[in-house]
Short mmCIF file of C-alpha atoms in Angstrom, two decimals:
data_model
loop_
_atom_site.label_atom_id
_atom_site.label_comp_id
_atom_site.label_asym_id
_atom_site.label_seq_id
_atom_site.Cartn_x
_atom_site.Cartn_y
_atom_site.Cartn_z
CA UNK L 1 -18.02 -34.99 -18.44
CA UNK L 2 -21.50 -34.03 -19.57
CA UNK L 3 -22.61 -30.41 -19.83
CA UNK L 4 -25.65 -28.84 -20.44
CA UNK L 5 -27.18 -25.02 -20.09
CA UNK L 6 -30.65 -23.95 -18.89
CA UNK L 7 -32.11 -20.49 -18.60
CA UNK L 8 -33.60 -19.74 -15.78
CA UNK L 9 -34.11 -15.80 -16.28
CA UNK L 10 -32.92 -12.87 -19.05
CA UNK L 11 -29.35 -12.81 -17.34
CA UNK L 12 -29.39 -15.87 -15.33
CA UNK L 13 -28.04 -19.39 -17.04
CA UNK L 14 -27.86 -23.13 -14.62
CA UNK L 15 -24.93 -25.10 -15.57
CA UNK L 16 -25.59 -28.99 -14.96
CA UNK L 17 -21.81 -30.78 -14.55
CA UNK L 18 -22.21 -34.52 -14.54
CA UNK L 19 -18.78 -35.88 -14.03
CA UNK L 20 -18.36 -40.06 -13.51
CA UNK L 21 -17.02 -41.09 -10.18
CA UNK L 22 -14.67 -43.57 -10.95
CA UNK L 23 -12.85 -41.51 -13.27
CA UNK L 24 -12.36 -38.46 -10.45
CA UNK L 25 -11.58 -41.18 -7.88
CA UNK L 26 -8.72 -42.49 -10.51
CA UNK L 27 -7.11 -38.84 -11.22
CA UNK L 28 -7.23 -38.61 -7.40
CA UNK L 29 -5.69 -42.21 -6.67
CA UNK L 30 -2.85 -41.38 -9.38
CA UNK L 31 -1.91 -37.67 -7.95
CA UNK L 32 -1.75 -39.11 -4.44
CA UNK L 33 0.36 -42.31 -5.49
CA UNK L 34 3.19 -39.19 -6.74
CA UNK L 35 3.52 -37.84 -3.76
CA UNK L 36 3.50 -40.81 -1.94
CA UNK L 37 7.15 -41.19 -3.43
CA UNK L 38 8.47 -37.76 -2.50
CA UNK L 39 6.37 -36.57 0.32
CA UNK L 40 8.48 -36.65 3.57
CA UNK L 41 7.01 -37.74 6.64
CA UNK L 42 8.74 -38.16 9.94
CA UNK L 43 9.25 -42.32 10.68
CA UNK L 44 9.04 -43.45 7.80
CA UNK L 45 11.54 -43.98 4.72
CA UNK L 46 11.56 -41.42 1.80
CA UNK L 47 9.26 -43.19 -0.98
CA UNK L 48 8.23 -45.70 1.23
CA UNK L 49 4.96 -43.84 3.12
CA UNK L 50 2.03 -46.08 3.08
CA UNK L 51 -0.95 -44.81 0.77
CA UNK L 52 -3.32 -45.19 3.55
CA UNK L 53 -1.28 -42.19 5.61
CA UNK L 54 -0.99 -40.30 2.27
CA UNK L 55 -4.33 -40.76 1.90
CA UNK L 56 -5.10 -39.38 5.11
CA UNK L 57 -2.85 -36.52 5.32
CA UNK L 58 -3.73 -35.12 1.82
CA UNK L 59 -6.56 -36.72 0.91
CA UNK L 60 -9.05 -34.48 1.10
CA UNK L 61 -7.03 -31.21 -0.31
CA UNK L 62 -5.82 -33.54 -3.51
CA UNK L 63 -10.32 -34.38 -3.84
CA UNK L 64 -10.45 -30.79 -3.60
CA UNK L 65 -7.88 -29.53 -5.99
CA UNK L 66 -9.23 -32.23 -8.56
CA UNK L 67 -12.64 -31.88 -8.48
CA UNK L 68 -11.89 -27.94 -8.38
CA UNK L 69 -10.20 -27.90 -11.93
CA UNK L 70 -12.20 -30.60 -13.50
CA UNK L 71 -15.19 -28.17 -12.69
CA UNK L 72 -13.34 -25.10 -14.05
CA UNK L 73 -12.52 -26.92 -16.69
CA UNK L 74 -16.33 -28.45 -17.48
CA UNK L 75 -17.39 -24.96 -16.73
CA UNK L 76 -15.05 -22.59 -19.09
CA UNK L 77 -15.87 -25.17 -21.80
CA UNK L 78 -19.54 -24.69 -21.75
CA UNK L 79 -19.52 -20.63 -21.41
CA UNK L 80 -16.87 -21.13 -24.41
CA UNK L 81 -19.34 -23.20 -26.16
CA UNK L 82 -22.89 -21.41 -25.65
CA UNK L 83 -21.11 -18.24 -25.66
CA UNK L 84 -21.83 -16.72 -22.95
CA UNK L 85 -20.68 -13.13 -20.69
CA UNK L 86 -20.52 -14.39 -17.85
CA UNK L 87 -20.33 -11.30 -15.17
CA UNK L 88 -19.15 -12.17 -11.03
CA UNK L 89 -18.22 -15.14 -9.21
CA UNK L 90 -20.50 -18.26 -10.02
CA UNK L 91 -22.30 -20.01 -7.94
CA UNK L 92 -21.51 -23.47 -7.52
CA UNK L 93 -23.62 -26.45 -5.64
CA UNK L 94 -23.77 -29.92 -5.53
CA UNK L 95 -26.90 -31.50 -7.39
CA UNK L 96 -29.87 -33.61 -5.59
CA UNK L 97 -30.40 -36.01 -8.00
CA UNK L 98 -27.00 -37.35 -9.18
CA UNK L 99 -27.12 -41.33 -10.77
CA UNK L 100 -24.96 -43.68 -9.12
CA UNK L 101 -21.32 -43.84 -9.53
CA UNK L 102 -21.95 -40.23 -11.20
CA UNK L 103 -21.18 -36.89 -9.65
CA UNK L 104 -23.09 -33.85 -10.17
CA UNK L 105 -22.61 -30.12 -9.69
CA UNK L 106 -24.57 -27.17 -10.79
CA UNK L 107 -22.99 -23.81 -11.19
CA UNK L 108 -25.19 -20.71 -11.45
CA UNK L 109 -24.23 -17.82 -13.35
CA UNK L 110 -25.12 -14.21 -14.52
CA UNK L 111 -24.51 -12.33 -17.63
CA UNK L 112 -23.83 -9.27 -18.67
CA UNK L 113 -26.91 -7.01 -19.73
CA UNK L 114 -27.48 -6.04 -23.58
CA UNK L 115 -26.47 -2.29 -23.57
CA UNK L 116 -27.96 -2.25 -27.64
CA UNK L 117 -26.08 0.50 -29.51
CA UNK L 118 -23.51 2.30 -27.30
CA UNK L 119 -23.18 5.67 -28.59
CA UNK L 120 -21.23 7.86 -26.28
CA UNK L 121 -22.05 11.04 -28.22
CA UNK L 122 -25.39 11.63 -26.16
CA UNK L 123 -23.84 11.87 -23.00
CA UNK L 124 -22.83 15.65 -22.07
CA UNK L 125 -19.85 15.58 -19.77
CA UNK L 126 -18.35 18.79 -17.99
CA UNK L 127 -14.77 18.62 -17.88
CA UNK L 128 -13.42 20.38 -14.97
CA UNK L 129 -9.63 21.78 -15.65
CA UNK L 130 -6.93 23.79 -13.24
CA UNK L 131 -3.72 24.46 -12.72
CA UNK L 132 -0.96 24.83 -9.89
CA UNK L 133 -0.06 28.41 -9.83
CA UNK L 134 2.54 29.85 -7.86
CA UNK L 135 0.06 30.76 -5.14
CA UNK L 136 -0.51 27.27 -4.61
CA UNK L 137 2.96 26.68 -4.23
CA UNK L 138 3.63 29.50 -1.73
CA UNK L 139 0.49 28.34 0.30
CA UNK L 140 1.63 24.62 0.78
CA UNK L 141 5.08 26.09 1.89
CA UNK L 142 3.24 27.83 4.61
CA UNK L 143 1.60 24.61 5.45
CA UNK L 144 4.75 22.77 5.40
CA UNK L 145 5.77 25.62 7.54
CA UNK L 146 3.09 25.07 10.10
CA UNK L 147 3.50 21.31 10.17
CA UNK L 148 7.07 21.99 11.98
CA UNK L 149 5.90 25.23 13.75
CA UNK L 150 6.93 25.12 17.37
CA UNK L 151 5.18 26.64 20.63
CA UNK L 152 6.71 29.38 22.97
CA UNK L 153 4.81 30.10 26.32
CA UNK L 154 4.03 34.13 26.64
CA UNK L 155 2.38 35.69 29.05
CA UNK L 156 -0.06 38.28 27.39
CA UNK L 157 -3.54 37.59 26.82
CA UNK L 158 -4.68 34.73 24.49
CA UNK L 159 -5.57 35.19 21.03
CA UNK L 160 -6.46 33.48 17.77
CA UNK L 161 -3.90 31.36 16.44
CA UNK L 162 -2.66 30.41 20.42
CA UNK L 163 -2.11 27.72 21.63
CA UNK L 164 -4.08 27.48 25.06
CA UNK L 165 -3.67 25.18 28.05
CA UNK L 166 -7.24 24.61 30.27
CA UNK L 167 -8.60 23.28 33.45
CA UNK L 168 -12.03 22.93 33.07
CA UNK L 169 -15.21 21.68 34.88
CA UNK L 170 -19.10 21.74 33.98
CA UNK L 171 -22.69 21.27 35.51
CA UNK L 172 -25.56 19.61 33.55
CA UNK L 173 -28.82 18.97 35.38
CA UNK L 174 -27.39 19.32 38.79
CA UNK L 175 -24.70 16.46 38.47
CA UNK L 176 -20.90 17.84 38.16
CA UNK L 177 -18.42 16.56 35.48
CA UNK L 178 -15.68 15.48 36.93
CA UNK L 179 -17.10 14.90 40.25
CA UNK L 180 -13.72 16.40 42.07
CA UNK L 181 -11.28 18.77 40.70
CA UNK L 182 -11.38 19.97 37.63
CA UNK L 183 -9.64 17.93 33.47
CA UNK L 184 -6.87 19.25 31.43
CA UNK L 185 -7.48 20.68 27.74
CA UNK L 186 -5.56 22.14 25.15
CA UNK L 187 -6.84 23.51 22.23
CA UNK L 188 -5.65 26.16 19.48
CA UNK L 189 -8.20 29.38 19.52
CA UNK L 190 -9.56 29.66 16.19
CA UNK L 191 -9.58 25.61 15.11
CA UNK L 192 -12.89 25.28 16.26
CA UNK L 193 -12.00 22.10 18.04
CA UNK L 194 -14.51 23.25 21.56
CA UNK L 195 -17.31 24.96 21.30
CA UNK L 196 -17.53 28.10 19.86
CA UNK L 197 -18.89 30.28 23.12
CA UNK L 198 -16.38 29.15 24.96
CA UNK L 199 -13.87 29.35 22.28
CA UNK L 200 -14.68 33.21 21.93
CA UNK L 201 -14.87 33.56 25.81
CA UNK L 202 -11.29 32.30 26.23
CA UNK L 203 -9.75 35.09 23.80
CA UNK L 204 -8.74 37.99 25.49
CA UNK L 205 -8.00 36.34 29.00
CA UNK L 206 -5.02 36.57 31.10
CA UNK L 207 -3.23 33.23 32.15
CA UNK L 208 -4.61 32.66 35.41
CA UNK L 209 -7.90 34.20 34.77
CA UNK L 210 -10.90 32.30 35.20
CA UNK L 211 -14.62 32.52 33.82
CA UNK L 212 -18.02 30.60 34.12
CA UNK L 213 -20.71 30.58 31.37
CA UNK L 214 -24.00 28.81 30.54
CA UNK L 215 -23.98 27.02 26.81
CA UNK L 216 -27.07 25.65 25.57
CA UNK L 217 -25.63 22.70 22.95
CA UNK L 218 -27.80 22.13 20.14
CA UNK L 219 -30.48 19.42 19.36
CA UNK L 220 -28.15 17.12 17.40
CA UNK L 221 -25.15 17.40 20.11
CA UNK L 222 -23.11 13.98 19.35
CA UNK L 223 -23.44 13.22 22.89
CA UNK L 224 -26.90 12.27 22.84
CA UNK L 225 -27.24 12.52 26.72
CA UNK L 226 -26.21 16.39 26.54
CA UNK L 227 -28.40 17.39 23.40
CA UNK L 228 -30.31 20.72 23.63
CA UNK L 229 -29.14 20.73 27.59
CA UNK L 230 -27.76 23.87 29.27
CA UNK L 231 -24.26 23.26 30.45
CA UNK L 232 -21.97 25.60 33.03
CA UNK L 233 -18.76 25.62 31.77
CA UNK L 234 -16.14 26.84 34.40
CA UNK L 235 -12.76 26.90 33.02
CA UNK L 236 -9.11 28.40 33.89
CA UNK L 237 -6.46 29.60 31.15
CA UNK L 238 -3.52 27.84 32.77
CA UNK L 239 -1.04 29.01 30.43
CA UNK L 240 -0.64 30.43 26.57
CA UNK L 241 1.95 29.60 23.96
CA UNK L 242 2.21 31.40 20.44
CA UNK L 243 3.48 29.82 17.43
CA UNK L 244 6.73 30.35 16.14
CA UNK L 245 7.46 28.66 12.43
CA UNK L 246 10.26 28.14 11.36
CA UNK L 247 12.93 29.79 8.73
CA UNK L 248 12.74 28.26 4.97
CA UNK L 249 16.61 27.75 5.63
CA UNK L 250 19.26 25.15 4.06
CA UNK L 251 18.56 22.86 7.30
CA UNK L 252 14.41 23.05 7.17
CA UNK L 253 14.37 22.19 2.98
CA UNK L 254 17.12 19.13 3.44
CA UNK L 255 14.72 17.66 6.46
CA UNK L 256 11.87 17.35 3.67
CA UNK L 257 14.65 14.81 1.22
CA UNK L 258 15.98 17.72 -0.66
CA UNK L 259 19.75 16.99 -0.18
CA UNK L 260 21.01 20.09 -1.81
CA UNK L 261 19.14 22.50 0.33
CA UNK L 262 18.26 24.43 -2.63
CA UNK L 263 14.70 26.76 -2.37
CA UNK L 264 13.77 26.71 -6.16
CA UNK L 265 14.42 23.02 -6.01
CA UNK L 266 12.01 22.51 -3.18
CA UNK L 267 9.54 24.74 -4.59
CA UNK L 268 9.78 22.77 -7.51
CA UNK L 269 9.37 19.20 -6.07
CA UNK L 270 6.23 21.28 -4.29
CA UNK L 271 5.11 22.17 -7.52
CA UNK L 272 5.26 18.58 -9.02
CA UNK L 273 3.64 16.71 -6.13
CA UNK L 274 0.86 19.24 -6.45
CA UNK L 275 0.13 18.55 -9.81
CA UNK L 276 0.40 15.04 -9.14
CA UNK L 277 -2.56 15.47 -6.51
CA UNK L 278 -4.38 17.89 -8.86
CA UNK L 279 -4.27 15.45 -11.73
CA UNK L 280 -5.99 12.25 -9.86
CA UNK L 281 -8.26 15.01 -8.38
CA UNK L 282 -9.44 15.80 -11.83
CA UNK L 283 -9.39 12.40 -12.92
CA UNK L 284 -11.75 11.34 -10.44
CA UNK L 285 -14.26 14.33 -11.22
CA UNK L 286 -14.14 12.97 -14.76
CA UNK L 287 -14.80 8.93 -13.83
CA UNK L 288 -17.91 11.04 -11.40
CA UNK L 289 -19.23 12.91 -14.40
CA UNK L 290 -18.91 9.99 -16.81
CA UNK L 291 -20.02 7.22 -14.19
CA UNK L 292 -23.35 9.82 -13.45
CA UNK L 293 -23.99 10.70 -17.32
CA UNK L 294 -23.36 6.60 -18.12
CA UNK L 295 -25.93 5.52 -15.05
CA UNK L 296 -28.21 8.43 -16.57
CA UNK L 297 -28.94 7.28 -20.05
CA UNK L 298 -28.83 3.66 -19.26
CA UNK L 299 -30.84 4.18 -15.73
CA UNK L 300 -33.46 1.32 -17.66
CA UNK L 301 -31.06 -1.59 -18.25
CA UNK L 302 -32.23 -4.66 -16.58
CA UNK L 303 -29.02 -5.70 -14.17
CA UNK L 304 -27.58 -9.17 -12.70
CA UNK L 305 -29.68 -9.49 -9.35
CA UNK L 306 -27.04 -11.33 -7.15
CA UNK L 307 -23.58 -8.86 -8.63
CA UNK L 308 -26.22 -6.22 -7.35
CA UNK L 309 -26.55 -7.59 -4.05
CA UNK L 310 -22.82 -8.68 -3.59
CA UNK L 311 -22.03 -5.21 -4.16
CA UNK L 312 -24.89 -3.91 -1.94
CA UNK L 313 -23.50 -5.48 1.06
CA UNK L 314 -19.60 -4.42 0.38
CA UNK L 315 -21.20 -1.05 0.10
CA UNK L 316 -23.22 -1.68 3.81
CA UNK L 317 -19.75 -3.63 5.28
CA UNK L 318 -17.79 -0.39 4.43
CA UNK L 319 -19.97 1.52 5.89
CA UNK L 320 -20.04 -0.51 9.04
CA UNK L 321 -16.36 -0.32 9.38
CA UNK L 322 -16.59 3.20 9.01
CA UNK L 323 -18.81 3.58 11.52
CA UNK L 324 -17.22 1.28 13.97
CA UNK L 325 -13.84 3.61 13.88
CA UNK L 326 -15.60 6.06 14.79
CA UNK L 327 -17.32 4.58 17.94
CA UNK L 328 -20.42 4.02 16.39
CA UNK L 329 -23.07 1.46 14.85
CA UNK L 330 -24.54 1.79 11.59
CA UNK L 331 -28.19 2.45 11.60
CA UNK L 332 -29.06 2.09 7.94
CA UNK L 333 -30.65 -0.90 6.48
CA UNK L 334 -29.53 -3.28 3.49
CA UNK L 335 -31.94 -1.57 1.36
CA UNK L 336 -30.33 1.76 2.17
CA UNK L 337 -27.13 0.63 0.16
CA UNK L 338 -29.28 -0.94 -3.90
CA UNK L 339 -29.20 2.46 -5.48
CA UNK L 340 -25.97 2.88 -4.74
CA UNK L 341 -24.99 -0.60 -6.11
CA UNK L 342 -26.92 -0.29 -8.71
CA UNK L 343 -25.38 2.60 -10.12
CA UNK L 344 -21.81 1.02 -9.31
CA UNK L 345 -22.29 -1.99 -10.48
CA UNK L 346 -24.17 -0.34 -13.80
CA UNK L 347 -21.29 1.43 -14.50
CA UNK L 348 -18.51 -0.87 -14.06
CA UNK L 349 -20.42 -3.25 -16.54
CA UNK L 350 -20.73 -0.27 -19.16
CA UNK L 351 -17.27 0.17 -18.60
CA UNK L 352 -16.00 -3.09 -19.74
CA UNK L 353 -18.11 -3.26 -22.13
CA UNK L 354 -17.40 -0.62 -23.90
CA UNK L 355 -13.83 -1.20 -23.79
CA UNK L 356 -14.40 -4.90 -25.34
CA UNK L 357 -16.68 -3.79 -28.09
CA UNK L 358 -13.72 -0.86 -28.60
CA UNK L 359 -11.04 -3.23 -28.59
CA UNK L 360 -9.30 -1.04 -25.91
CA UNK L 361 -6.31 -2.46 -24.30
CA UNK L 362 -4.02 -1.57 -21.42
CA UNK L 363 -1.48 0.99 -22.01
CA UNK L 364 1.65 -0.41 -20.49
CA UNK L 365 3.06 3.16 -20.72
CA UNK L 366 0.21 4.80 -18.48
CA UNK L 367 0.70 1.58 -15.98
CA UNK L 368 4.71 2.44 -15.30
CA UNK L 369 3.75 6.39 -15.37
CA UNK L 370 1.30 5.87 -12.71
CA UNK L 371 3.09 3.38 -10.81
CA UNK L 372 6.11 5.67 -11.06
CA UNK L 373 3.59 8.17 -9.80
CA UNK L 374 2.58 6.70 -6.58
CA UNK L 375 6.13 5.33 -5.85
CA UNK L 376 7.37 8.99 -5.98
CA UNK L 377 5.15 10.12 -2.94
CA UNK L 378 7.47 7.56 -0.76
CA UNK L 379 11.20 7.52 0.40
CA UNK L 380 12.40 4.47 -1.54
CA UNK L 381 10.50 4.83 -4.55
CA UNK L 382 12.29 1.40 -6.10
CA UNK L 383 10.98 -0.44 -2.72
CA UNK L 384 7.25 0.50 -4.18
CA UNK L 385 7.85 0.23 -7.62
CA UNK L 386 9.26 -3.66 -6.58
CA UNK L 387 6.39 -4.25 -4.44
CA UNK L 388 3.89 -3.89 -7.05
CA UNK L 389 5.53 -6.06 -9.47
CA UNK L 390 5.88 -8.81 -7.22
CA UNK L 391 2.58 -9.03 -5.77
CA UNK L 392 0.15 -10.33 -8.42
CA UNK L 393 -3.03 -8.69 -6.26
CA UNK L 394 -1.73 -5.42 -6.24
CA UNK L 395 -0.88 -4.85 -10.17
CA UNK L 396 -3.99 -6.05 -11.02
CA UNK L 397 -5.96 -3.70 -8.68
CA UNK L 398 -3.49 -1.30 -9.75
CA UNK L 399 -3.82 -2.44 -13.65
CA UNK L 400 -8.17 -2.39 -12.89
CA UNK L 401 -7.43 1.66 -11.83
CA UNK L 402 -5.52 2.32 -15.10
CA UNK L 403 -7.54 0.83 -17.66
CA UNK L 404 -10.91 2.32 -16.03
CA UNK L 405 -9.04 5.86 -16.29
CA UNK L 406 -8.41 5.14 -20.21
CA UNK L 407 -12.11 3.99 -20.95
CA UNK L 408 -12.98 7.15 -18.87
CA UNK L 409 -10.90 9.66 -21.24
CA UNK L 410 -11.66 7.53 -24.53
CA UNK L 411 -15.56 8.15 -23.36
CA UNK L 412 -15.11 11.60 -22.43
CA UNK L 413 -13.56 12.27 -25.90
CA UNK L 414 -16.19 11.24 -27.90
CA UNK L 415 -19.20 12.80 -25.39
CA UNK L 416 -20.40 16.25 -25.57
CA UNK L 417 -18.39 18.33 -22.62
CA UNK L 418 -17.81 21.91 -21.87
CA UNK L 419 -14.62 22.74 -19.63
CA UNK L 420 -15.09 24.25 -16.32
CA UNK L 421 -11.96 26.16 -14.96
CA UNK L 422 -11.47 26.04 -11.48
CA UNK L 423 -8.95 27.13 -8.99
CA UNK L 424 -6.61 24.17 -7.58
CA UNK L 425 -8.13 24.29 -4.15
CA UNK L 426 -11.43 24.25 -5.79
CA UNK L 427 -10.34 21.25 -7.88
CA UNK L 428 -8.84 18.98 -4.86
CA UNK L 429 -12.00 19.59 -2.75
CA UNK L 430 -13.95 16.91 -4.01
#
């Protein structure tokens, strides 16, 4: 196979792969002659299936898989050779003007950008800290409380905090909604899930009772139709139901996996899943602070066009799927989503790099301590642990996480920070 390199741009390099014909068509003659004596195929004889139906069966994925690894191979030699950081996926395309009985490919690739001198010291990084109190740990126990609250019908006048049962109907522009009758609603005064006039309107009635009132909705109403219209609002308080939580008993502490029923044991497993949530929270202020300080002093550093534009349009397909969840279409352009990629894809590259120049290496410690982590948020905690270690993809996304958390604390350490305390609430509120 010959090789050579062009440059076509600062971080752009054309590989040319001229590979003779006869030789690929041999490799792929002698791979398909093996399994022609232990492929099975139904009527005919173990080691006894003609080449041509070999041929034709497999053919074209054995071309693929040879051609495929004589190119990584031709490829990996030459960004060995003329040393090269290669950066994304390359780019590979047959050439126009192969010889005869020669093929030829050309691969295009990007490199990394020269950073020059990587001194960490100039960046000025606030780390945020906190820590769980015992307030936070009486507050989720509320929540937890709340989560299994139940509802018992009373029949005083609502309130906030009840649970209220509706039948309501409404006038815009002449035309009434529904046309007949009137639609069921439930909502909980206080959770601001209906408007807020009617919301205050409701407290204080009697089940039964019944009111009409005019609400003008604002400009930017999500129902476009409806925006900055008047709307009569007639609606009945069918019934009301108060909450009623439950005891922190024996029986309510086993149904959350805490077999002995014991309340300082529960308060402690409360108190170790919070500061399991509180210490990604504050790990992922750090990578903000670092990524925004790193994107900051190297805002000037000339970046691979086409890793930019890959990671432009994940950026815009997120977004799309996003808004497609939620019922709607995405209205921003492509060029909405290169500042954002830029800055990604900036620091990502300053990332690695500074972890190769620093000789920084996965901790295989913080890998089980965080995959012990996340499997501890599940019932069988073994089941994730497993799961993990047997799927290849998901340790090395999970692998990718770990080692970008260490480059994040080994730049931190060596930047100028000041600590910022805050409360946990404050902290988990990203």
């Amino acid at each position: 196979m010959q090789v050579s390199v062009e440059s076509i741009g600062n971080l752009e390099r054309r590989v040319i792969l001229s590979l003779p014909a006869g030789d690929v068509e041999a490799q792929i003659g002698s791979r398909l002659r093996e399994i022609a004596h232990t492929v099975r195929i139904k009527g005919f004889r173990p080691g006894k299936v003609p080449t041509k139906v070999v041929e034709q069966r497999y053919g074209g994925q054995v071309r693929a898989e040879i051609l495929d690894g004589l190119l990584r191979e031709g490829l990996g030699k030459a960004v060995r050779e003329n040393e090269l950081n290669v950066v994304g996926a390359p780019q590979m395309m047959p050439g126009e003007d192969a010889a005869e009985g020669e093929l030829k490919y050309v691969a295009s690739v990007e490199l990394a950008p020269d950073f020059g001198e990587l001194d960490m010291s100039k960046l000025e990084v606030v780390r945020h800290t906190a820590e769980v109190t015992d307030a936070d740990v009486e507050r989720m126990l509320e929540n937890l409380r709340q989560q299994r609250a139940s509802w018992t019908q009373v029949t005083r006048a609502a309130k906030a905090g009840d649970l209220v049962n509706l039948e309501t109907s409404s006038t815009v522009d002449g035309t009434r909604m529904p046309a007949e009758g009137a639609e069921r609603t439930s909502t909980v005064l206080g959770s601001a899930a209906i408007y807020p006039e009617v919301e205050s309107a409701i407290a204080g009635m009697q089940p039964g009772e019944e009111k009409t009132l005019d609400v003008t909705l604002p400009a930017d109403w999500h129902a476009a139709q409806f925006a900055g219209k008047t709307i009569t609002s007639t609606f009945k308080l069918v019934d009301v139901a108060e909450q009623v939580l439950p005891e922190v008993d024996a029986a309510f502490i086993r149904s959350f996996g805490v077999k002995s029923g014991d309340l300082e044991q529960f308060k402690a497993d409360i108190r170790s899943n919070l500061e399991r949530e509180l210490k990604g929270a504050l790990m992922n202020r750090l990578r903000r602070e670092v990524g925004e300080q790193l994107a900051t002093v190297y805002k000037d550093v000339e970046l691979p066009p086409r890793l930019v534009e890959n990671e432009a349009q994940a950026l815009m397909a997120n977004a799309a799927e996003q808004a497609r969840r939620q019922g709607q279409q995405l209205a921003a352009a492509p060029e909405a989503f290169q500042e954002a990629a830029r800055k990604r894809v900036l620091v990502a590259l300053l990332v690695g790099e500074v972890a190769r120049r620093n000789d920084l290496r996965l901790e295989p410690e913080r890998l089980n301590e965080t995959m012990r982590l996340i499997a501890s948020t599940y019932e069988q905690p073994q089941q994730v642990i497993d799961l993990y270690r047997n799927d290849p993809q998901l340790m090395q996304g999970l692998q990718n996480r770990v080692m970008e958390e260490q480059v994040t604390d080994w730049i931190a350490e060596r930047a100028q920070h000041t600590e910022n305390a805050l409360s946990f609430q404050e902290a988990i509120n990203q």
